Structures are given as structure tokens and as C-alpha cells.
Coordinates of C-alpha atoms in Angstrom, one line a residue:
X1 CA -17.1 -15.2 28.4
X2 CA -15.3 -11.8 28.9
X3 CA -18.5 -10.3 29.4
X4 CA -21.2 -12.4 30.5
X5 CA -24.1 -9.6 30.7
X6 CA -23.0 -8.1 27.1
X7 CA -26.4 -9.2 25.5
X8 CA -28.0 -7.0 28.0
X9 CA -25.9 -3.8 27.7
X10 CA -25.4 -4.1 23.7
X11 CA -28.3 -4.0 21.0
X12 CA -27.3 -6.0 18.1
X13 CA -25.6 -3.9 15.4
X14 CA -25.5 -5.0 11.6
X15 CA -22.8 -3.6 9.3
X16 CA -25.5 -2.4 7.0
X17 CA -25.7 -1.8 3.4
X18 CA -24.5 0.5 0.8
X19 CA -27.0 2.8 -0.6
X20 CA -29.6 1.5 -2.7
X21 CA -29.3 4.3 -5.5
X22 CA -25.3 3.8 -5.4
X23 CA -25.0 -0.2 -5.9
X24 CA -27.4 -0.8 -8.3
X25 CA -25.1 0.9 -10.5
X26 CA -22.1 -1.4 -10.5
X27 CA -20.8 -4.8 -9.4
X28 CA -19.1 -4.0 -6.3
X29 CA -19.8 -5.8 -2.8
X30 CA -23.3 -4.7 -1.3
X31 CA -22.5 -5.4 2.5
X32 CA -20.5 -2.6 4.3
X33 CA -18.1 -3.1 7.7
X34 CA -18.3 -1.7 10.9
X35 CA -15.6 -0.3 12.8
X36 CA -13.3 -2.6 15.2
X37 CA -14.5 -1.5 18.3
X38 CA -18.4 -1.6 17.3
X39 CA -17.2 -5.1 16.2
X40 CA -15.7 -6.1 19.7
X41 CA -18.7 -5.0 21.0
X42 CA -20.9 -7.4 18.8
X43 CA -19.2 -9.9 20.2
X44 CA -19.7 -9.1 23.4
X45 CA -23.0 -10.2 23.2
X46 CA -21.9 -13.8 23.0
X47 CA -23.5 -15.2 26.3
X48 CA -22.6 -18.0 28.4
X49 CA -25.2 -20.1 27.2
X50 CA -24.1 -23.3 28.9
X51 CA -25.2 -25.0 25.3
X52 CA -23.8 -23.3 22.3
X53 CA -27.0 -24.5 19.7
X54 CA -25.2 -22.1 17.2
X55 CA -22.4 -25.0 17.5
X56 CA -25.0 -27.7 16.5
X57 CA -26.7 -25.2 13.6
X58 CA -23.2 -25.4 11.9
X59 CA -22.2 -27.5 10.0
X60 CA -18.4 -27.0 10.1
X61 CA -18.6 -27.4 13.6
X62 CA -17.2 -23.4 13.8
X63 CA -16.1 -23.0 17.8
X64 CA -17.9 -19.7 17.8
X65 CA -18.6 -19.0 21.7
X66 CA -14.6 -19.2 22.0
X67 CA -13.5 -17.1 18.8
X68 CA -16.2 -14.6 20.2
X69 CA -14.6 -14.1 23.2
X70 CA -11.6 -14.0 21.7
X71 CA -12.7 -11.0 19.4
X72 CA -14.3 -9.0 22.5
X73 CA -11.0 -9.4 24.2
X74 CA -9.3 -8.0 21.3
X75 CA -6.9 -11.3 20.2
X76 CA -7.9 -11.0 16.5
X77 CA -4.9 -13.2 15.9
X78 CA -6.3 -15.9 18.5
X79 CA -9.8 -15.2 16.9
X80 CA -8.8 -16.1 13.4
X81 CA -6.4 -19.3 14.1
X82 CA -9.4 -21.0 16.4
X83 CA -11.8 -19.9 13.6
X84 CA -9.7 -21.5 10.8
X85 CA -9.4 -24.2 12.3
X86 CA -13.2 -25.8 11.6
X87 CA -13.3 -23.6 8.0
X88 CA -10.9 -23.6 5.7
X89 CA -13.1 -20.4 3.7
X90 CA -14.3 -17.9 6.3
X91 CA -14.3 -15.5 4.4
X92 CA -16.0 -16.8 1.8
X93 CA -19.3 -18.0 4.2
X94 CA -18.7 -14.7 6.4
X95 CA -20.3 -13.5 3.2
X96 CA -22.5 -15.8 1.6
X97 CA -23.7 -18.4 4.4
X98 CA -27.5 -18.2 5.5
X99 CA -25.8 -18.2 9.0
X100 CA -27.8 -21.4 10.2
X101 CA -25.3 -20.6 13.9
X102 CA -27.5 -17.3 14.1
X103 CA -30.9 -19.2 13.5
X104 CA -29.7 -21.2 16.3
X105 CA -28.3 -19.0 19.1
X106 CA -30.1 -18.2 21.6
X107 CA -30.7 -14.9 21.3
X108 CA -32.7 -15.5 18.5
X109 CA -35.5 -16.8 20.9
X110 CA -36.0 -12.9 21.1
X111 CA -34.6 -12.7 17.0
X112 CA -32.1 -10.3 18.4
X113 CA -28.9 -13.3 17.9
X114 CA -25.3 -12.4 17.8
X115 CA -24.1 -10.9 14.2
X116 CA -22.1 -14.6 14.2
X117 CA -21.6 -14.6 10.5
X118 CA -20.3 -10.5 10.4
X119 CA -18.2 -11.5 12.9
X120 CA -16.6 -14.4 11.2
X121 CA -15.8 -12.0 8.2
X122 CA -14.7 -9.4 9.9
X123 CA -11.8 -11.3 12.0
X124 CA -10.6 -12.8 8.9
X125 CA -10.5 -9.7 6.8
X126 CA -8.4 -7.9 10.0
X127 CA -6.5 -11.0 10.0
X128 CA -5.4 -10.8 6.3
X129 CA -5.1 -6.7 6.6
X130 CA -2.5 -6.9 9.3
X131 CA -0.6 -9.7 8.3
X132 CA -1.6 -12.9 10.1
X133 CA -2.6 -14.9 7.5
X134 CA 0.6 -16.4 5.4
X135 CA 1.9 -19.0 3.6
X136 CA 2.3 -22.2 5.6
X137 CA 3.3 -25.0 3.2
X138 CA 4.0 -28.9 4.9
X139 CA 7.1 -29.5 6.7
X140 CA 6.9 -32.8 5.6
X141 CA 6.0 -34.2 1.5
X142 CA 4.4 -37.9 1.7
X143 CA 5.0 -38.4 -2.0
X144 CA 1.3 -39.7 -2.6
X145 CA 0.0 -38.0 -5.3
X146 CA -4.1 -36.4 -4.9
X147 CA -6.4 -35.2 -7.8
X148 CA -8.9 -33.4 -6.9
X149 CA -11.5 -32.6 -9.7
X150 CA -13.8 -29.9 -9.7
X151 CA -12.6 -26.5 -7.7
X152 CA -15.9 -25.5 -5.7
X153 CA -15.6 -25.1 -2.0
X154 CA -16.0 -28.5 -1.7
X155 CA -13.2 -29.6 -4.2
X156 CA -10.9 -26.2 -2.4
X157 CA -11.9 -27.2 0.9
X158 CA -10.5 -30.9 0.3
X159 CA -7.6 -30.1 -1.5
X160 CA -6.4 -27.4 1.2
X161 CA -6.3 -29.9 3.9
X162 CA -4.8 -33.1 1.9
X163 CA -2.0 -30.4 1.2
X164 CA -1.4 -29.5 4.5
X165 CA -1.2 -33.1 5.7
X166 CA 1.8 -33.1 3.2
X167 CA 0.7 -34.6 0.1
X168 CA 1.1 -33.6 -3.7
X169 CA -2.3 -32.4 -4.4
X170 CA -3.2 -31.5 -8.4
X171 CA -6.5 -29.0 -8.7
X172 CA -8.3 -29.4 -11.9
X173 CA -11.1 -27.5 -13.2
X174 CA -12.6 -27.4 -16.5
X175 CA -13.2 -23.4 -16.4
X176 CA -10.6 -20.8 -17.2
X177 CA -10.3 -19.6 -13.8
X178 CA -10.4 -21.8 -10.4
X179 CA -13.3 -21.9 -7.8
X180 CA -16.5 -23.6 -9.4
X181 CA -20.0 -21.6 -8.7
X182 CA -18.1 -19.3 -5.9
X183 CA -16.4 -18.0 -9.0
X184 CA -19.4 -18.2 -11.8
X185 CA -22.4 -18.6 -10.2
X186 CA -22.4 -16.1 -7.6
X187 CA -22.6 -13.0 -8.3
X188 CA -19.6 -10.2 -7.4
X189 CA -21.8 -7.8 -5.6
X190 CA -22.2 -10.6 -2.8
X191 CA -18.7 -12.1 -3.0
X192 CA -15.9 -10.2 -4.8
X193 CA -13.6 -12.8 -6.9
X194 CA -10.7 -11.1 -5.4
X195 CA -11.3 -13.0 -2.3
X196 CA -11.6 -15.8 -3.8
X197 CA -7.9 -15.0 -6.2
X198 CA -6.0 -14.2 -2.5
X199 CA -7.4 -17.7 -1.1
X200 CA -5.8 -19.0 -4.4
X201 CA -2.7 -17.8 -4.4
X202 CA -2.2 -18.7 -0.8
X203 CA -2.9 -22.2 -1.7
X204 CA -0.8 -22.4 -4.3
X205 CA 2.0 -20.6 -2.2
X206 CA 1.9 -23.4 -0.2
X207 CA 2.3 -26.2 -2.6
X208 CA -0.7 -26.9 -4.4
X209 CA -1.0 -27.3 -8.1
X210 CA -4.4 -25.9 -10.2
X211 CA -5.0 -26.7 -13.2
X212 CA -7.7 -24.7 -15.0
X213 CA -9.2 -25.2 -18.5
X214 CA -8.6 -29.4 -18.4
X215 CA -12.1 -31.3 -18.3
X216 CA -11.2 -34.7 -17.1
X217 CA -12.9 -37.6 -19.2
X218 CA -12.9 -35.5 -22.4
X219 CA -9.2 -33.6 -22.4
X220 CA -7.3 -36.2 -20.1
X221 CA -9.2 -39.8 -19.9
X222 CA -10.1 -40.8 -16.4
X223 CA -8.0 -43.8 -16.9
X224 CA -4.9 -41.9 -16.8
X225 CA -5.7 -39.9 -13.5
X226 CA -6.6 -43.1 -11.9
X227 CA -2.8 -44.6 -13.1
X228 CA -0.9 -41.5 -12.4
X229 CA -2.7 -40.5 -8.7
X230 CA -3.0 -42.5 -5.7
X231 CA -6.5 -41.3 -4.8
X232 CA -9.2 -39.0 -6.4
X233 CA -11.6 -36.6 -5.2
X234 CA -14.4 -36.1 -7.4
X235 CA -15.9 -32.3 -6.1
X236 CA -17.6 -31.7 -9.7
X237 CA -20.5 -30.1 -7.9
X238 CA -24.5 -30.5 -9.2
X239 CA -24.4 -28.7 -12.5
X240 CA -27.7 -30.3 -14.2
X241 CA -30.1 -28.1 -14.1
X242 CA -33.9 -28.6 -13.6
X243 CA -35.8 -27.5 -16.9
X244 CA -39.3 -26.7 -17.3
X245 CA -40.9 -28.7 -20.0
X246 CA -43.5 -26.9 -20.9
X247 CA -45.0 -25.5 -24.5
X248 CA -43.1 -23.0 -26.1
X249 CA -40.2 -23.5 -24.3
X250 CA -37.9 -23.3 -27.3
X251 CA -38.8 -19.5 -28.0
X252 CA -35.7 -17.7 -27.7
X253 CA -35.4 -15.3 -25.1
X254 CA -35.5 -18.1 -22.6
X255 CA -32.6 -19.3 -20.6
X256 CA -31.0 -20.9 -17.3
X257 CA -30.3 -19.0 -14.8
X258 CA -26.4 -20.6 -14.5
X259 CA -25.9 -19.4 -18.2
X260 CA -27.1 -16.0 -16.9
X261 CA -25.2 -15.2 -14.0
X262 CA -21.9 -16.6 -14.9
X263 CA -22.0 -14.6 -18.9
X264 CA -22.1 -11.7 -16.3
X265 CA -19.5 -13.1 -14.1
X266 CA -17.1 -13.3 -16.9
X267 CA -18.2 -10.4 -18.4
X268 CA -16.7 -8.6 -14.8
X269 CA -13.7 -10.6 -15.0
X270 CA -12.7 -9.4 -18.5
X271 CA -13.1 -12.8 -19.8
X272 CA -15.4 -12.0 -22.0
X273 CA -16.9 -8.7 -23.8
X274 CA -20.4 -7.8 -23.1
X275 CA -21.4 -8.1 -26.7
X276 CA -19.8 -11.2 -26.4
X277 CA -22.7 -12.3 -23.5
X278 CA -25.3 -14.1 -25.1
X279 CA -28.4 -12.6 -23.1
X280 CA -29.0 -9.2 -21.3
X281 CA -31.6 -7.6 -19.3
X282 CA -30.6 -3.9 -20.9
X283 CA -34.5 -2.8 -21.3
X284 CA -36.4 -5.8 -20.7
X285 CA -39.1 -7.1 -18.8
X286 CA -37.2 -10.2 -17.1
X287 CA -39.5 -12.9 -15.9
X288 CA -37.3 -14.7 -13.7
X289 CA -38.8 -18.5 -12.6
X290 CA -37.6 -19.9 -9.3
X291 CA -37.7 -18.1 -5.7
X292 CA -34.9 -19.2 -4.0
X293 CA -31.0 -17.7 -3.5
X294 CA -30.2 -18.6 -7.7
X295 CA -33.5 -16.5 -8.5
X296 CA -32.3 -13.6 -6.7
X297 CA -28.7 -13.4 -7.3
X298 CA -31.1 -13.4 -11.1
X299 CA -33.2 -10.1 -9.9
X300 CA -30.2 -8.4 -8.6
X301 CA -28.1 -8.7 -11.6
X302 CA -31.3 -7.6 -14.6
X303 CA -31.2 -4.5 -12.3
X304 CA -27.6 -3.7 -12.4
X305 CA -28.0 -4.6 -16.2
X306 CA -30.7 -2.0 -16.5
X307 CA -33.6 -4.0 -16.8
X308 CA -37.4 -2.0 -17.7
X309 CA -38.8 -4.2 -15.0
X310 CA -38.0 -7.6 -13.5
X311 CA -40.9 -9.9 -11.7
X312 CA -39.9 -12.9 -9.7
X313 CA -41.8 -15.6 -9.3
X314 CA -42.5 -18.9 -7.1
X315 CA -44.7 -21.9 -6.3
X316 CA -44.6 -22.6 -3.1
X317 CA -46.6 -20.1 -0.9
X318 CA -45.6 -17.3 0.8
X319 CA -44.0 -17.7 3.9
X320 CA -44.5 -16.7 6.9
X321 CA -42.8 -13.4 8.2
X322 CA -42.5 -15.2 12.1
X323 CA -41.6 -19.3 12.9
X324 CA -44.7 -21.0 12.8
X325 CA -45.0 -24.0 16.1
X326 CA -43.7 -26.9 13.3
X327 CA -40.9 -24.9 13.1
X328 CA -39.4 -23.9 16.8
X329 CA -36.4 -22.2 17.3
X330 CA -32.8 -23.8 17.3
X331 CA -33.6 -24.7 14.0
X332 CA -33.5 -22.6 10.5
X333 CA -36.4 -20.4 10.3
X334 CA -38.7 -21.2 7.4
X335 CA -39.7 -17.6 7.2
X336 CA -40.1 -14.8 4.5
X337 CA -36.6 -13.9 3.5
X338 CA -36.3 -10.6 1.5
X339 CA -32.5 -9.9 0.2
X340 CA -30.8 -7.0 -0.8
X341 CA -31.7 -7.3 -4.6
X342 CA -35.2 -7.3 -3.7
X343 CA -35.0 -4.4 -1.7
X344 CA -33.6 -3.0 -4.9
X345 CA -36.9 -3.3 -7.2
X346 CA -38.9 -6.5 -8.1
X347 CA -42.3 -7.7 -8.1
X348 CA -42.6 -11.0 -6.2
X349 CA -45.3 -13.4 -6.8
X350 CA -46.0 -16.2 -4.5
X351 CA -48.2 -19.5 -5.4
X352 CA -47.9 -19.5 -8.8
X353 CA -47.6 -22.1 -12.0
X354 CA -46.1 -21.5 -15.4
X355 CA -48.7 -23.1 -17.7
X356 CA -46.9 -22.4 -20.7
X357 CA -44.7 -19.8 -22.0
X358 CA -46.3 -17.5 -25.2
X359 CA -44.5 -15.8 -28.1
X360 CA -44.4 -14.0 -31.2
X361 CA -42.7 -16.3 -34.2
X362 CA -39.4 -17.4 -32.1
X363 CA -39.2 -15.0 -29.9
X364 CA -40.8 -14.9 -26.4
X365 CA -43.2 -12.6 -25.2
X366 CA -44.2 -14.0 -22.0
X367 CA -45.6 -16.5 -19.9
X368 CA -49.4 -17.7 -19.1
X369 CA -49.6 -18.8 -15.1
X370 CA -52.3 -19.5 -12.5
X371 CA -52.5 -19.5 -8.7
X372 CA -52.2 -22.8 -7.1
X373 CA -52.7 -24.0 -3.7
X374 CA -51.3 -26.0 -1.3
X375 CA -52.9 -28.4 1.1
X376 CA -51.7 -31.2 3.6
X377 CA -53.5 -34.5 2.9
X378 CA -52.3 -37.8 5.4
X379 CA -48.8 -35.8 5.9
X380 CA -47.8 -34.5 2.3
X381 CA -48.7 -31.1 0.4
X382 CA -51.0 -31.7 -2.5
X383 CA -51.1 -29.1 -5.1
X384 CA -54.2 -27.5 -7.4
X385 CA -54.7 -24.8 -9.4
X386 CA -57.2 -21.6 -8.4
X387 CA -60.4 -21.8 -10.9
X388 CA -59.9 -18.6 -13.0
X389 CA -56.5 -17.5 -12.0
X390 CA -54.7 -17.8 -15.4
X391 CA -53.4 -14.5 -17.3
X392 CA -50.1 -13.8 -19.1
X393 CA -46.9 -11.8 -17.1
X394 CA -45.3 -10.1 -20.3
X395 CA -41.7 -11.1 -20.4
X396 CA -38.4 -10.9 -23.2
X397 CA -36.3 -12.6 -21.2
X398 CA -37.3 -15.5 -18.6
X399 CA -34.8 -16.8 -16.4
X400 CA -35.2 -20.4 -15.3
X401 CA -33.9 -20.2 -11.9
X402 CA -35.8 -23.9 -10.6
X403 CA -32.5 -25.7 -9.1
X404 CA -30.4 -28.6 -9.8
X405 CA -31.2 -32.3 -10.1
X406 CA -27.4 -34.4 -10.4
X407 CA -23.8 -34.1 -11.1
X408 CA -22.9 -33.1 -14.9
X409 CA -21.9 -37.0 -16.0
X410 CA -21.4 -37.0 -19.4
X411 CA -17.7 -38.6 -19.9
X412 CA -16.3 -38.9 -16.1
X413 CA -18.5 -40.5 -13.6
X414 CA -19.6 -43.1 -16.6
X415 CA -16.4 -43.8 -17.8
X416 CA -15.1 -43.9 -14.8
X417 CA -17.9 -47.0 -13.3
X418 CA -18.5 -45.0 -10.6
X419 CA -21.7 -45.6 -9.0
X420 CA -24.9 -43.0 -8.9
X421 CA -27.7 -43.5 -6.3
X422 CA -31.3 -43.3 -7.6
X423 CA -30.7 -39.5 -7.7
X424 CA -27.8 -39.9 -10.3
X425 CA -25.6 -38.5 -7.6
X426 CA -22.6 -39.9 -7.0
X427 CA -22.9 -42.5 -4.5
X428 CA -20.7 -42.9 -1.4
X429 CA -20.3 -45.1 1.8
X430 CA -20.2 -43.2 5.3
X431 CA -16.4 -42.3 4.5
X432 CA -16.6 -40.2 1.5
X433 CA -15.8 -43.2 -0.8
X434 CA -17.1 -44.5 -3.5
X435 CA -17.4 -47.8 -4.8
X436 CA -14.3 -47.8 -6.4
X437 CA -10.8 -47.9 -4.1
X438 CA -9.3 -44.4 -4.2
X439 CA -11.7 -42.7 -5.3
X440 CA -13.8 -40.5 -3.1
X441 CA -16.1 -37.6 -3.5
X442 CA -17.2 -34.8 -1.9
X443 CA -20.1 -31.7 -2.0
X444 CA -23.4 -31.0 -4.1
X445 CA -22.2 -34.4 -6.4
X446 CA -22.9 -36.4 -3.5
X447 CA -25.5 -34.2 -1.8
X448 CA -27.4 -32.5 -4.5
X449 CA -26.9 -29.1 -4.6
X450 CA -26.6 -27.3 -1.1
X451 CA -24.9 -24.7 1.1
X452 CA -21.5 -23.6 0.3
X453 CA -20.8 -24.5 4.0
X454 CA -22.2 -27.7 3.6
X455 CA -20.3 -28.2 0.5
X456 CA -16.8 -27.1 2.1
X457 CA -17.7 -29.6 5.8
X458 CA -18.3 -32.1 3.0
X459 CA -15.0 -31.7 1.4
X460 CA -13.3 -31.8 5.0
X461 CA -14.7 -35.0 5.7
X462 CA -13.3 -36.6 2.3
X463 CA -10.0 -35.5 2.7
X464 CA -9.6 -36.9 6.3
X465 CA -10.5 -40.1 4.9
X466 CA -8.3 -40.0 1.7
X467 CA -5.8 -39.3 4.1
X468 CA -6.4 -41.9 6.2
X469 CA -6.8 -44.2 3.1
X470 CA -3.2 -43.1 2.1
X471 CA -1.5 -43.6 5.5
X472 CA -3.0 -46.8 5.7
X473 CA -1.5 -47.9 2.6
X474 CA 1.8 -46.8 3.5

């Protein structure tokens, strides 16, 4: 490293936020950027560790002790090319990736780790401002022909790299614009779509096609993509989501989460109006149901819509605000995580169960819960409910914010006679394939749903193997 004692000379130094009064008012990008040389100087802090366990905690294999050094010594160029080369999307998970790498470097023994993940975005947004980043399209055209269907990072991930190896590579996606949740799911104040647009057009620059607005298995039959492409990708991401089944239920005024975020999504993008958007927070009391990363992207955006109050609430208990001794350090802390649209205003409930959901006629008024605890019997957490707990949160709008179970089926993978595991994910072999030759997949269909990162190392993996599938069939 170009400074081996940086970690002892530099405090670590986040980028920050903007102010809490400005952002709630608009859809913009919460996270701010430090200046260059405050940046060098976060990387400084990189230390020869001997073992870089923030290698291991990633899971596109991101060289990061190198393009560290590389930043400190002021070769942004250098930085970004060894960055690229693991991650297709830096920018994108420079934004939006838990940063597992800073969970696991080891600094964080003293929870003072390198700002990795700032870092990352930072050298790819210098690289795009001055120039670096261009159109590189193949030297060289295979003439095998690629579909990759579904255009989340995992589907973009795996088409990027079967393009560059040279082959013709079609894009398709059954929404109006290109890049799956990335796109409609998460929302613009934590990834702007005009990163995603730039990524896009340097793609197709360099030779791919996209085809938005074509849902393969109901507007083109899966037959014909199997005839007219030598191999397939299927990247349709885990879409199903987990309902809760509960009485009253069916009282309007309750809704997905998905359905939620991406009305508002579209609404930003011009695609549609907001009277257009089916529901809105504008002066309600939002109930939203589910306390992970969906649930809050769900808080953050009632607030921008001017919501009277929002409460948030989750099962599982609290965590803990430090690693407990089950959970050491390198690996991700299982601790209390408090994000920037909880800083902005929402009551958070821990340990609680929806009983059943109450209303007036249709319409909902609210939901009846009670505490629950948890408790480990022979190795597994057994749940009960707390003797006189129940009462009623009042609520016109509940947001179901519980997960995903499985792919979205209904006219590909079953027409197709692709296989499903137990899960009614789409099952593969350890090289991405399926049971049917040619046709692989990639991302959240195969795991269940998961990181972006995770999602776009998945889609790395498949297209190395379709492309050693189609040079094998040469």
C-alpha cells in the first residue's frame, strides 16, 4: 500500500447526507460526495492487511486493497479499469450495496472500516466525469445469437459480458423502460434512474439490443426464442410476492409494497401522472408491514408523499445495536440498522404480529397486532404471542412490505419445461444451466430474492458458461 500507517493518521470520513428538512421534499439522491482529495485520503486507510477479508465479504470478488491504492495514489483511471473488472455496475452497488467488504475489513474490528463502498462510487463517477469510461464494442462478432430475458442486474450484468465476448446479445424486458427492480423498485432518492439510462446507452453503444415492453411467453412464445437464439438467459428476477392471509385482507386501502414504490417510480419518470397512481400516502396514517430494505425504501417514500404519520413494523426482535459472540466479525453484522428514511420520521415497532386487519365497510382502518416472542428450543426459534398485548395501530393505507417467495411463472418457465426446485425457483446445475440445453439462468429466479451484488456475480457466472457453452459448440 502507498501508505501503510494511513489508518492511524486518518479518521474515517463518510460523505454525509443532505439535510433532513431539504430531501424529504423531493426525489433527488440522499447521499452527498466528498471532495477528491478527502477521497484520496479515505483510501489511504486501506492497510496492508496481509488477508483482504473485505475480498472474501464480496461477492464479486471486487480487488479492493489494489483499486485503493490506486485511488490514494491518484490513478483514478487505474482505479476504475481494476474496479470494472469484477463489476460490471459500480456505480450502481457504490450506492445501494449493504457493503458486506466493509463488514469484513479489518478495521471494522474497531467499527471504524474503510468507506469501501464510497469509494467505489466515487472512482466511477470521476471516471465517467472526465472521460474514461467509453464505448468499447467487440473487435470480433461470433454470430451466435443470446437472449437474455429479464433486465435486472442480473439479466444486465450477463448480457454486458456475453456482448463483450462478441456475441449478438437481444435484452428483453416486459416493462416500458430497461433495468428490472434497479429501475421500479428502488426508489430515486437512493439510486437516480439517470445512472442507470448512462449504463444503458453505453451498452447499447456497444452493440447490444433491448427490447422493452415484450413479455416473453405471452407477446413472443418461448418456442420461438428457443428456434431463433442459440442460448437463453432467463434473469426474470423473484417477483411473487409473500401475502399475508389474514381476515380482512381484501379492504381496500391495502397493497404490496412493489405496487407502491414502482407507481412512484413511474410517476418520477413521467410515465405516468400522479392521479394516474393508484395509491398515495398524501395525509394518511401508512402502516407499513415488513422491516427490512423493501419496508423502508416504503417509509421513505409516504414521507416524501406527505404522509400524516407512517409506523413500520416487524416480527422479528430488535436487534442488537453491537455483534453479539454468534456473530463475530468478518462476517455481516446482524445489528440494528437505522437508514436515512428512518432518520426522516417513523415509528418502528419491533416483535410484533398482524392478527387481522380492521375496517369500516371496504375500506381499512387499521390493523389489530400483539407482541410475540422468540425463543431457541433444540437449535430453532419458536415463536408465541405476549398474553394481553393485542390493540389496533390505526392505518388507511398498509403496505405489505414481507418479501418474495419465487420467480413470476405464469406463461415462460411452464411453457418453457423448465425445471423449479421445491422453492419454485428455477432450478440450475453448478454452471448456471438448467435442465434444458441452452438455456441458463441467472439472479433472484435462481436464488430467491437477494442483493443486487449478488444478483449481478450471479449473472457473471451464467454468462461465462453460456459462453463457454457456445465456443464449445463451435
Amino acid at each position: 500500500m502507498g501508505d501503510i500507517t494511513g489508518f492511524l493518521k486518518i479518521k474515517r470520513k463518510e460523505a454525509g447526507n443532505r439535510p433532513l428538512h431539504e430531501r424529504i421534499c423531493d426525489f433527488s439522491e440522499v447521499e452527498q460526495t466528498l471532495n477528491s482529495e478527502d477521497r484520496m485520503l479515505q483510501a489511504s486507510r486501506c492497510m496492508d492487511c496481509g488477508i483482504p477479508f473485505c475480498h472474501w465479504g464480496c461477492p464479486v470478488d471486487n480487488l479492493i486493497p489494489e483499486w485503493n491504492d490506486l485511488l490514494y495514489r491518484g490513478d483514478w483511471r487505474g482505479a476504475y479499469e481494476r474496479l470494472h473488472a469484477t463489476n460490471n455496475f459500480p456505480e450502481f452497488t457504490g450506492r445501494i450495496c449493504p457493503a458486506g467488504c466493509e463488514h469484513a475489513c479489518v478495521l471494522n474490528i474497531n467499527q471504524e472500516p474503510v468507506t469501501i463502498r464510497e469509494n467505489e462510487v466515487a472512482i466511477t463517477e470521476k471516471a465517467f466525469a472526465e472521460g474514461y469510461i467509453k464505448p468499447v464494442p467487440p473487435k470480433k462478432r461470433t454470430g451466435r445469437k443470446v437472449a437474455v430475458i429479464g433486465s435486472g442486474p442480473a439479466g444486465l450484468a450477463a448480457a454486458d459480458l456475453l456482448n463483450r465476448a462478441g456475441h449478438l446479445v437481444t435484452l428483453f424486458e416486459k416493462d416500458e423502460k430497461a433495468g428490472g427492480l434497479l429501475r421500479f423498485g428502488i426508489p430515486d432518492f437512493k439510486l437516480s434512474k439517470t445512472v442507470i439510462d448512462r449504463r444503458l446507452d453505453l451498452m447499447i453503444r456497444e452493440g447490444l439490443e433491448v427490447r422493452t415492453g415484450v413479455t416473453i411467453g405471452k407477446d413472443i412464445p418461448f418456442g420461438e426464442i428457443v428456434v431463433q437464439y442459440d442460448a437463453i438467459c432467463l434473469a426474470i428476477g423473484s417477483g411473487y410476492p409473500r401475502d399475508l392471509n389474514v381476515t380482512g385482507r381484501e379492504f381496500k386501502g391495502i397493497c404490496f409494497a412493489m405496487d407502491f414504490l414502482s407507481a412512484q417510480n413511474r410517476v418520477n419518470a413521467g410515465l405516468i401522472t400522479e392521479t394516474d397512481r393508484e395509491k398515495s400516502a398524501e395525509g394518511k396514517r401508512v402502516l407499513v408491514i415488513g422491516g427490512g430494505d423493501t419496508g423502508s425504501d416504503c417509509v421513505g417514500t409516504s414521507i416524501r408523499q406527505r404522509a400524516a404519520s407512517v409506523t413500520q413494523i416487524e416480527i422479528l426482535p430488535k436487534p442488537p445495536v453491537e455483534r453479539t459472540s454468534d456473530n463475530p466479525w468478518p462476517y455481516f453484522g446482524k445489528i440494528l440498522k437505522t437508514s436515512t428514511s428512518h432518520e426522516e420520521g417513523c415509528e418502528r415497532l419491533w416483535g410484533v404480529s398482524t392478527i387481522r386487519f380492521v375496517g369500516d365497510g371496504s375500506i381499512t382502518r387499521g390493523a389489530e397486532i400483539e407482541d410475540v416472542k422468540w425463543e431457541s428450543v433444540n437449535g430453532r426459534y419458536l415463536m408465541s404471542a405476549v398474553p394481553g398485548t393485542r390493540r389496533v395501530i390505526e392505518a388507511d393505507l398498509i403496505l405489505l412490505a414481507l418479501g418474495f417467495l419465487h420467480p413470476v411463472t405464469d406463461g415462460l418457465t411452464y411453457g418453457s419445461g423448465v425445471g423449479l426446485d421445491n422453492r419454485q425457483n428455477i432450478k440450475v446445475n453448478d454452471n448456471q444451466a438448467t435442465n434444458i440445453p441452452g438455456i441458463f439462468a441467472a439472479g433472484d429466479a435462481v436464488s430467491g430474492a437477494s442483493l443486487v451484488v449478488n444478483a449481478i456475480a450471479s449473472g457473471r457466472k451464467s454468462a461465462i458458461e453460456i459462453d463457454k457453452f457456445l465456443r464449445k459448440n463451435d
